[in-house]
mmCIF file of C-alpha atoms in Angstrom:
data_model
loop_
_atom_site.group_PDB
_atom_site.id
_atom_site.type_symbol
_atom_site.label_atom_id
_atom_site.label_comp_id
_atom_site.label_asym_id
_atom_site.label_seq_id
_atom_site.Cartn_x
_atom_site.Cartn_y
_atom_site.Cartn_z
ATOM 1 C CA UNK A 810 88.781 -85.455 39.982
ATOM 2 C CA UNK A 811 85.737 -83.847 39.600
ATOM 3 C CA UNK A 812 83.116 -83.798 36.786
ATOM 4 C CA UNK A 813 82.629 -80.607 34.919
ATOM 5 C CA UNK A 814 79.705 -79.898 33.735
ATOM 6 C CA UNK A 815 78.649 -77.380 30.907
ATOM 7 C CA UNK A 816 75.903 -75.291 31.422
ATOM 8 C CA UNK A 817 72.423 -75.898 30.466
ATOM 9 C CA UNK A 818 71.632 -74.087 27.421
ATOM 10 C CA UNK A 819 67.632 -74.072 27.115
ATOM 11 C CA UNK A 820 65.457 -73.166 24.313
ATOM 12 C CA UNK A 821 64.598 -70.094 26.254
ATOM 13 C CA UNK A 822 68.017 -68.909 26.565
ATOM 14 C CA UNK A 823 68.308 -69.395 22.549
ATOM 15 C CA UNK A 824 65.184 -67.670 21.645
ATOM 16 C CA UNK A 825 66.541 -64.667 24.625
ATOM 17 C CA UNK A 826 69.655 -64.458 22.393
ATOM 18 C CA UNK A 827 68.399 -64.736 19.067
ATOM 19 C CA UNK A 828 65.315 -61.476 20.013
ATOM 20 C CA UNK A 829 68.218 -59.581 21.403
ATOM 21 C CA UNK A 830 70.472 -60.059 18.221
ATOM 22 C CA UNK A 831 67.534 -58.965 16.388
ATOM 23 C CA UNK A 832 66.582 -56.071 18.547
ATOM 24 C CA UNK A 833 70.507 -54.881 17.901
ATOM 25 C CA UNK A 834 70.202 -55.496 14.169
ATOM 26 C CA UNK A 835 67.159 -53.323 13.993
ATOM 27 C CA UNK A 836 67.989 -51.044 16.484
ATOM 28 C CA UNK A 837 71.740 -50.228 13.689
ATOM 29 C CA UNK A 838 68.922 -49.987 10.966
ATOM 30 C CA UNK A 839 66.441 -47.441 12.764
ATOM 31 C CA UNK A 840 70.488 -45.742 13.544
ATOM 32 C CA UNK A 841 71.419 -45.555 9.677
ATOM 33 C CA UNK A 842 67.858 -44.057 8.869
ATOM 34 C CA UNK A 843 67.879 -41.283 11.049
ATOM 35 C CA UNK A 844 71.925 -40.209 9.977
ATOM 36 C CA UNK A 845 73.969 -42.407 8.047
ATOM 37 C CA UNK A 846 77.601 -42.315 9.363
ATOM 38 C CA UNK A 847 80.589 -44.475 9.874
ATOM 39 C CA UNK A 848 81.464 -47.855 11.703
ATOM 40 C CA UNK A 849 82.732 -45.173 14.469
ATOM 41 C CA UNK A 850 79.130 -43.346 14.623
ATOM 42 C CA UNK A 851 77.345 -45.880 14.474
ATOM 43 C CA UNK A 852 79.039 -47.357 17.331
ATOM 44 C CA UNK A 853 79.228 -44.160 20.060
ATOM 45 C CA UNK A 854 75.828 -43.923 18.965
ATOM 46 C CA UNK A 855 74.347 -47.329 19.759
ATOM 47 C CA UNK A 856 77.283 -48.711 22.206
ATOM 48 C CA UNK A 857 77.382 -51.650 20.971
ATOM 49 C CA UNK A 858 80.967 -54.621 21.360
ATOM 50 C CA UNK A 859 82.774 -53.496 18.261
ATOM 51 C CA UNK A 860 82.374 -57.183 17.043
ATOM 52 C CA UNK A 861 78.752 -57.387 17.083
ATOM 53 C CA UNK A 862 78.466 -54.309 15.391
ATOM 54 C CA UNK A 863 80.651 -55.384 12.805
ATOM 55 C CA UNK A 864 78.730 -58.747 12.057
ATOM 56 C CA UNK A 865 75.741 -56.760 11.980
ATOM 57 C CA UNK A 866 77.046 -54.830 9.473
ATOM 58 C CA UNK A 867 78.257 -57.199 7.669
ATOM 59 C CA UNK A 868 75.047 -59.519 7.531
ATOM 60 C CA UNK A 869 73.109 -56.180 6.023
ATOM 61 C CA UNK A 870 75.383 -55.511 3.643
ATOM 62 C CA UNK A 871 75.103 -59.280 2.443
ATOM 63 C CA UNK A 872 71.802 -58.830 2.253
ATOM 64 C CA UNK A 873 71.786 -54.941 0.283
ATOM 65 C CA UNK A 874 69.535 -53.868 3.559
ATOM 66 C CA UNK A 875 72.080 -50.848 3.956
ATOM 67 C CA UNK A 876 75.090 -50.245 1.710
ATOM 68 C CA UNK A 877 78.821 -48.825 2.183
ATOM 69 C CA UNK A 878 79.968 -45.169 0.118
ATOM 70 C CA UNK A 879 83.195 -44.720 -1.116
ATOM 71 C CA UNK A 880 85.270 -42.803 -0.101
ATOM 72 C CA UNK A 881 83.739 -41.579 2.678
ATOM 73 C CA UNK A 882 83.286 -45.109 4.465
ATOM 74 C CA UNK A 883 79.498 -44.012 5.405
ATOM 75 C CA UNK A 884 76.542 -46.911 5.976
ATOM 76 C CA UNK A 885 73.426 -46.189 4.526
ATOM 77 C CA UNK A 886 70.247 -47.637 3.648
ATOM 78 C CA UNK A 887 70.476 -50.171 0.549
ATOM 79 C CA UNK A 888 68.283 -50.342 -2.658
ATOM 80 C CA UNK A 889 66.640 -53.560 -0.646
ATOM 81 C CA UNK A 890 64.104 -51.294 1.426
ATOM 82 C CA UNK A 891 63.056 -49.931 -1.672
ATOM 83 C CA UNK A 892 61.312 -53.168 -2.970
ATOM 84 C CA UNK A 893 59.847 -53.564 0.703
ATOM 85 C CA UNK A 894 58.638 -49.956 0.658
ATOM 86 C CA UNK A 895 56.676 -50.404 -2.748
ATOM 87 C CA UNK A 896 55.121 -54.085 -1.590
ATOM 88 C CA UNK A 897 53.578 -51.811 1.656
ATOM 89 C CA UNK A 898 52.387 -49.043 -0.750
ATOM 90 C CA UNK A 899 50.389 -52.047 -3.077
ATOM 91 C CA UNK A 900 49.255 -53.215 0.434
ATOM 92 C CA UNK A 901 48.357 -49.974 1.459
ATOM 93 C CA UNK A 902 44.201 -48.767 0.928
ATOM 94 C CA UNK A 903 41.488 -47.265 2.822
ATOM 95 C CA UNK A 904 39.760 -50.067 4.241
ATOM 96 C CA UNK A 905 42.824 -52.198 5.269
ATOM 97 C CA UNK A 906 43.712 -48.525 7.087
ATOM 98 C CA UNK A 907 39.936 -48.209 8.590
ATOM 99 C CA UNK A 908 39.666 -51.382 9.327
ATOM 100 C CA UNK A 909 41.428 -52.016 13.153
ATOM 101 C CA UNK A 910 39.960 -48.552 13.849
ATOM 102 C CA UNK A 911 36.333 -49.343 12.791
ATOM 103 C CA UNK A 912 36.665 -52.406 14.932
ATOM 104 C CA UNK A 913 38.022 -50.846 18.070
ATOM 105 C CA UNK A 914 35.405 -48.334 17.666
ATOM 106 C CA UNK A 915 32.286 -50.449 17.458
ATOM 107 C CA UNK A 916 33.165 -52.435 20.294
ATOM 108 C CA UNK A 917 33.752 -49.730 22.342
ATOM 109 C CA UNK A 918 30.183 -48.005 21.763
ATOM 110 C CA UNK A 919 28.527 -51.756 20.747
ATOM 111 C CA UNK A 920 27.126 -50.101 17.203
ATOM 112 C CA UNK A 921 27.855 -50.661 13.823
ATOM 113 C CA UNK A 922 30.667 -48.711 12.321
ATOM 114 C CA UNK A 923 31.453 -48.530 8.539
ATOM 115 C CA UNK A 924 33.866 -46.150 6.406
ATOM 116 C CA UNK A 925 31.796 -44.799 2.790
ATOM 117 C CA UNK A 926 33.191 -43.455 -0.034
ATOM 118 C CA UNK A 927 31.617 -41.195 -2.634
ATOM 119 C CA UNK A 928 30.891 -43.332 -5.781
ATOM 120 C CA UNK A 929 29.257 -41.481 -8.828
ATOM 121 C CA UNK A 930 26.861 -39.701 -6.887
ATOM 122 C CA UNK A 931 26.093 -42.433 -4.594
ATOM 123 C CA UNK A 932 27.739 -43.661 -1.209
ATOM 124 C CA UNK A 933 29.444 -47.098 -1.279
ATOM 125 C CA UNK A 934 30.113 -48.973 2.049
ATOM 126 C CA UNK A 935 33.761 -50.123 1.758
ATOM 127 C CA UNK A 936 34.086 -51.774 5.077
ATOM 128 C CA UNK A 937 31.780 -51.869 8.210
ATOM 129 C CA UNK A 938 31.646 -53.849 11.694
ATOM 130 C CA UNK A 939 28.692 -54.891 13.295
ATOM 131 C CA UNK A 940 28.074 -53.587 17.091
ATOM 132 C CA UNK A 941 27.214 -56.450 19.926
ATOM 133 C CA UNK A 942 24.256 -54.889 19.862
ATOM 134 C CA UNK A 943 23.555 -54.717 15.996
ATOM 135 C CA UNK A 944 21.410 -56.815 15.734
ATOM 136 C CA UNK A 945 18.376 -54.308 15.876
ATOM 137 C CA UNK A 946 19.713 -52.795 12.584
ATOM 138 C CA UNK A 947 17.760 -52.738 9.355
ATOM 139 C CA UNK A 948 20.172 -52.819 6.416
ATOM 140 C CA UNK A 949 20.833 -49.553 4.254
ATOM 141 C CA UNK A 950 20.279 -49.048 0.738
ATOM 142 C CA UNK A 951 23.684 -50.631 -0.838
ATOM 143 C CA UNK A 952 23.902 -47.204 -2.801
ATOM 144 C CA UNK A 953 21.737 -44.593 -0.984
ATOM 145 C CA UNK A 954 21.564 -41.195 -2.423
ATOM 146 C CA UNK A 955 23.529 -38.254 -1.467
ATOM 147 C CA UNK A 956 20.902 -36.370 0.291
ATOM 148 C CA UNK A 957 19.501 -39.029 2.706
ATOM 149 C CA UNK A 958 22.524 -40.161 4.211
ATOM 150 C CA UNK A 959 24.829 -38.740 6.601
ATOM 151 C CA UNK A 960 27.806 -39.850 4.929
ATOM 152 C CA UNK A 961 26.176 -38.432 1.533
ATOM 153 C CA UNK A 962 25.448 -35.048 3.267
ATOM 154 C CA UNK A 963 29.373 -34.916 4.350
ATOM 155 C CA UNK A 964 29.891 -35.328 0.706
ATOM 156 C CA UNK A 965 27.734 -32.728 0.024
ATOM 157 C CA UNK A 966 28.647 -30.196 2.274
ATOM 158 C CA UNK A 967 32.073 -29.943 0.604
ATOM 159 C CA UNK A 968 30.618 -29.148 -2.733
ATOM 160 C CA UNK A 969 29.897 -25.633 -4.398
ATOM 161 C CA UNK A 970 26.914 -23.860 -4.341
ATOM 162 C CA UNK A 971 26.910 -24.412 -8.255
ATOM 163 C CA UNK A 972 27.629 -28.161 -7.824
ATOM 164 C CA UNK A 973 24.459 -28.417 -5.201
ATOM 165 C CA UNK A 974 22.483 -26.601 -6.986
ATOM 166 C CA UNK A 975 23.243 -29.161 -10.047
ATOM 167 C CA UNK A 976 22.491 -31.757 -7.975
ATOM 168 C CA UNK A 977 19.754 -30.605 -6.234
ATOM 169 C CA UNK A 978 17.520 -29.814 -9.521
ATOM 170 C CA UNK A 979 18.843 -32.877 -12.026
ATOM 171 C CA UNK A 980 18.798 -35.732 -9.285
ATOM 172 C CA UNK A 981 15.173 -36.296 -9.061
ATOM 173 C CA UNK A 982 15.629 -36.850 -5.315
ATOM 174 C CA UNK A 983 12.849 -38.474 -3.601
ATOM 175 C CA UNK A 984 11.307 -38.222 -0.080
ATOM 176 C CA UNK A 985 12.037 -41.380 1.316
ATOM 177 C CA UNK A 986 10.935 -40.582 4.654
ATOM 178 C CA UNK A 987 9.304 -37.683 6.213
ATOM 179 C CA UNK A 988 13.077 -36.179 7.441
ATOM 180 C CA UNK A 989 14.556 -36.663 3.487
ATOM 181 C CA UNK A 990 16.328 -33.134 2.532
ATOM 182 C CA UNK A 991 15.361 -32.830 -1.594
ATOM 183 C CA UNK A 992 16.052 -29.146 -2.283
ATOM 184 C CA UNK A 993 18.820 -26.973 -2.299
ATOM 185 C CA UNK A 994 17.042 -24.521 0.108
ATOM 186 C CA UNK A 995 17.243 -26.667 2.895
ATOM 187 C CA UNK A 996 20.185 -28.379 2.511
ATOM 188 C CA UNK A 997 21.887 -24.876 2.467
ATOM 189 C CA UNK A 998 20.387 -25.064 6.315
ATOM 190 C CA UNK A 999 22.343 -28.651 6.504
ATOM 191 C CA UNK A 1000 25.239 -27.613 5.350
ATOM 192 C CA UNK A 1001 25.561 -24.893 7.687
ATOM 193 C CA UNK A 1002 25.110 -26.720 10.675
ATOM 194 C CA UNK A 1003 27.464 -29.577 9.118
ATOM 195 C CA UNK A 1004 30.765 -27.485 8.516
ATOM 196 C CA UNK A 1005 30.209 -25.614 12.303
ATOM 197 C CA UNK A 1006 30.065 -28.986 14.119
ATOM 198 C CA UNK A 1007 32.167 -31.410 11.738
ATOM 199 C CA UNK A 1008 29.634 -33.760 11.544
ATOM 200 C CA UNK A 1009 26.779 -34.826 9.911
ATOM 201 C CA UNK A 1010 24.083 -36.645 10.913
ATOM 202 C CA UNK A 1011 20.603 -38.719 9.417
ATOM 203 C CA UNK A 1012 17.950 -38.579 11.287
ATOM 204 C CA UNK A 1013 15.495 -41.066 10.297
ATOM 205 C CA UNK A 1014 16.270 -39.452 6.460
ATOM 206 C CA UNK A 1015 16.918 -42.510 4.548
ATOM 207 C CA UNK A 1016 14.499 -45.170 6.478
ATOM 208 C CA UNK A 1017 12.463 -44.818 9.820
ATOM 209 C CA UNK A 1018 13.858 -45.810 13.360
ATOM 210 C CA UNK A 1019 17.549 -45.546 12.069
ATOM 211 C CA UNK A 1020 19.997 -42.735 13.337
ATOM 212 C CA UNK A 1021 23.275 -42.547 11.565
ATOM 213 C CA UNK A 1022 26.596 -40.239 12.602
ATOM 214 C CA UNK A 1023 29.203 -39.409 10.443
ATOM 215 C CA UNK A 1024 32.461 -37.578 10.396
ATOM 216 C CA UNK A 1025 34.822 -36.804 7.811
ATOM 217 C CA UNK A 1026 38.539 -38.352 6.474
ATOM 218 C CA UNK A 1027 41.160 -36.329 5.420
ATOM 219 C CA UNK A 1028 44.000 -36.904 2.684
ATOM 220 C CA UNK A 1029 47.172 -35.669 2.079
ATOM 221 C CA UNK A 1030 45.779 -32.717 -0.303
ATOM 222 C CA UNK A 1031 43.198 -31.583 2.531
ATOM 223 C CA UNK A 1032 40.126 -33.208 1.001
ATOM 224 C CA UNK A 1033 37.461 -35.231 2.184
ATOM 225 C CA UNK A 1034 38.622 -38.015 1.096
ATOM 226 C CA UNK A 1035 36.140 -40.758 2.930
ATOM 227 C CA UNK A 1036 34.048 -40.553 5.859
ATOM 228 C CA UNK A 1037 33.746 -43.079 9.092
ATOM 229 C CA UNK A 1038 30.286 -43.524 10.449
ATOM 230 C CA UNK A 1039 27.903 -45.464 12.806
ATOM 231 C CA UNK A 1040 24.860 -46.640 12.715
ATOM 232 C CA UNK A 1041 22.046 -47.152 14.811
ATOM 233 C CA UNK A 1042 18.295 -47.876 15.828
ATOM 234 C CA UNK A 1043 17.573 -44.073 17.207
ATOM 235 C CA UNK A 1044 15.502 -45.498 20.214
ATOM 236 C CA UNK A 1045 18.601 -47.456 21.570
ATOM 237 C CA UNK A 1046 21.511 -44.858 20.250
ATOM 238 C CA UNK A 1047 19.901 -42.229 22.681
ATOM 239 C CA UNK A 1048 19.695 -44.200 26.212
ATOM 240 C CA UNK A 1049 24.021 -43.539 25.478
ATOM 241 C CA UNK A 1050 26.107 -40.632 25.647
ATOM 242 C CA UNK A 1051 25.414 -39.273 22.110
ATOM 243 C CA UNK A 1052 27.585 -36.030 22.484
ATOM 244 C CA UNK A 1053 30.986 -38.383 23.936
ATOM 245 C CA UNK A 1054 30.756 -40.959 21.114
ATOM 246 C CA UNK A 1055 30.407 -37.864 18.718
ATOM 247 C CA UNK A 1056 33.633 -36.912 19.970
ATOM 248 C CA UNK A 1057 35.135 -41.038 20.063
ATOM 249 C CA UNK A 1058 34.398 -40.693 15.904
ATOM 250 C CA UNK A 1059 36.158 -37.205 15.188
ATOM 251 C CA UNK A 1060 39.058 -38.864 17.420
ATOM 252 C CA UNK A 1061 39.128 -42.243 15.231
ATOM 253 C CA UNK A 1062 38.567 -40.159 12.312
ATOM 254 C CA UNK A 1063 41.698 -38.162 13.048
ATOM 255 C CA UNK A 1064 43.676 -41.308 13.957
ATOM 256 C CA UNK A 1065 42.896 -42.671 10.033
ATOM 257 C CA UNK A 1066 43.063 -39.195 8.909
ATOM 258 C CA UNK A 1067 46.798 -38.861 10.136
ATOM 259 C CA UNK A 1068 48.064 -42.689 8.386
ATOM 260 C CA UNK A 1069 46.123 -41.342 5.053
ATOM 261 C CA UNK A 1070 48.080 -38.398 5.212
ATOM 262 C CA UNK A 1071 51.872 -39.561 6.137
ATOM 263 C CA UNK A 1072 51.309 -42.853 3.505
ATOM 264 C CA UNK A 1073 49.705 -40.355 1.094
ATOM 265 C CA UNK A 1074 46.829 -43.250 0.479
ATOM 266 C CA UNK A 1075 43.715 -41.415 -1.870
ATOM 267 C CA UNK A 1076 40.293 -42.842 -2.377
ATOM 268 C CA UNK A 1077 40.412 -44.716 -5.896
ATOM 269 C CA UNK A 1078 37.233 -43.643 -6.883
#
């Protein structure tokens, strides 16, 4: 009599089966998220074996991820997802959202990229990534005034004439370089350029030798929530395609803004 050998079950086979099981479970959750339905409704949409679907629904219901509504027998997402969503919201912040985008931007252009917010009429850096070629870049002031950096001028560009008049008359602004803007009239010319082009620049206005570019981030209210920008030695930056860098900066800002709008994430300052 021949020996009947059992098929060999490897760890790879188990892992594949486990992965398939997770895929099916997640597809059920997505299906219920899109539209509540009965067992038959879900089974028809996903074309899962009835026994498999029954087992998945039982497990999801057991852990509070779905619930069955009486008397319609429709399945809907359970209250457990409220706890999950709140946990995600508490971790959502502008720096955590922007960081991976900044890393990608910095690596792509080889220059420092950063996230800036408005804090008591000064610019506050919340996140930054140093590019591969950024060793020559000097450190900016930790709290530069709004008039002398690209990020600050971007914030100022959204202010009313009344706010700008008060700012430039009361801020006791100092010329840090020959290019620093310290008057209302000079800034109004700069404001027109910023609003037209959708970005601002700091052409050695805070420190000689440095050039900065900034573009706005918008939240779900349509307001400028923060901005991102790059900083580099002017002599090096202008050996690159600056127009292409500006487009890349705008594309990155658009991607971050999309996340801020969807999550309704706002600046805490």
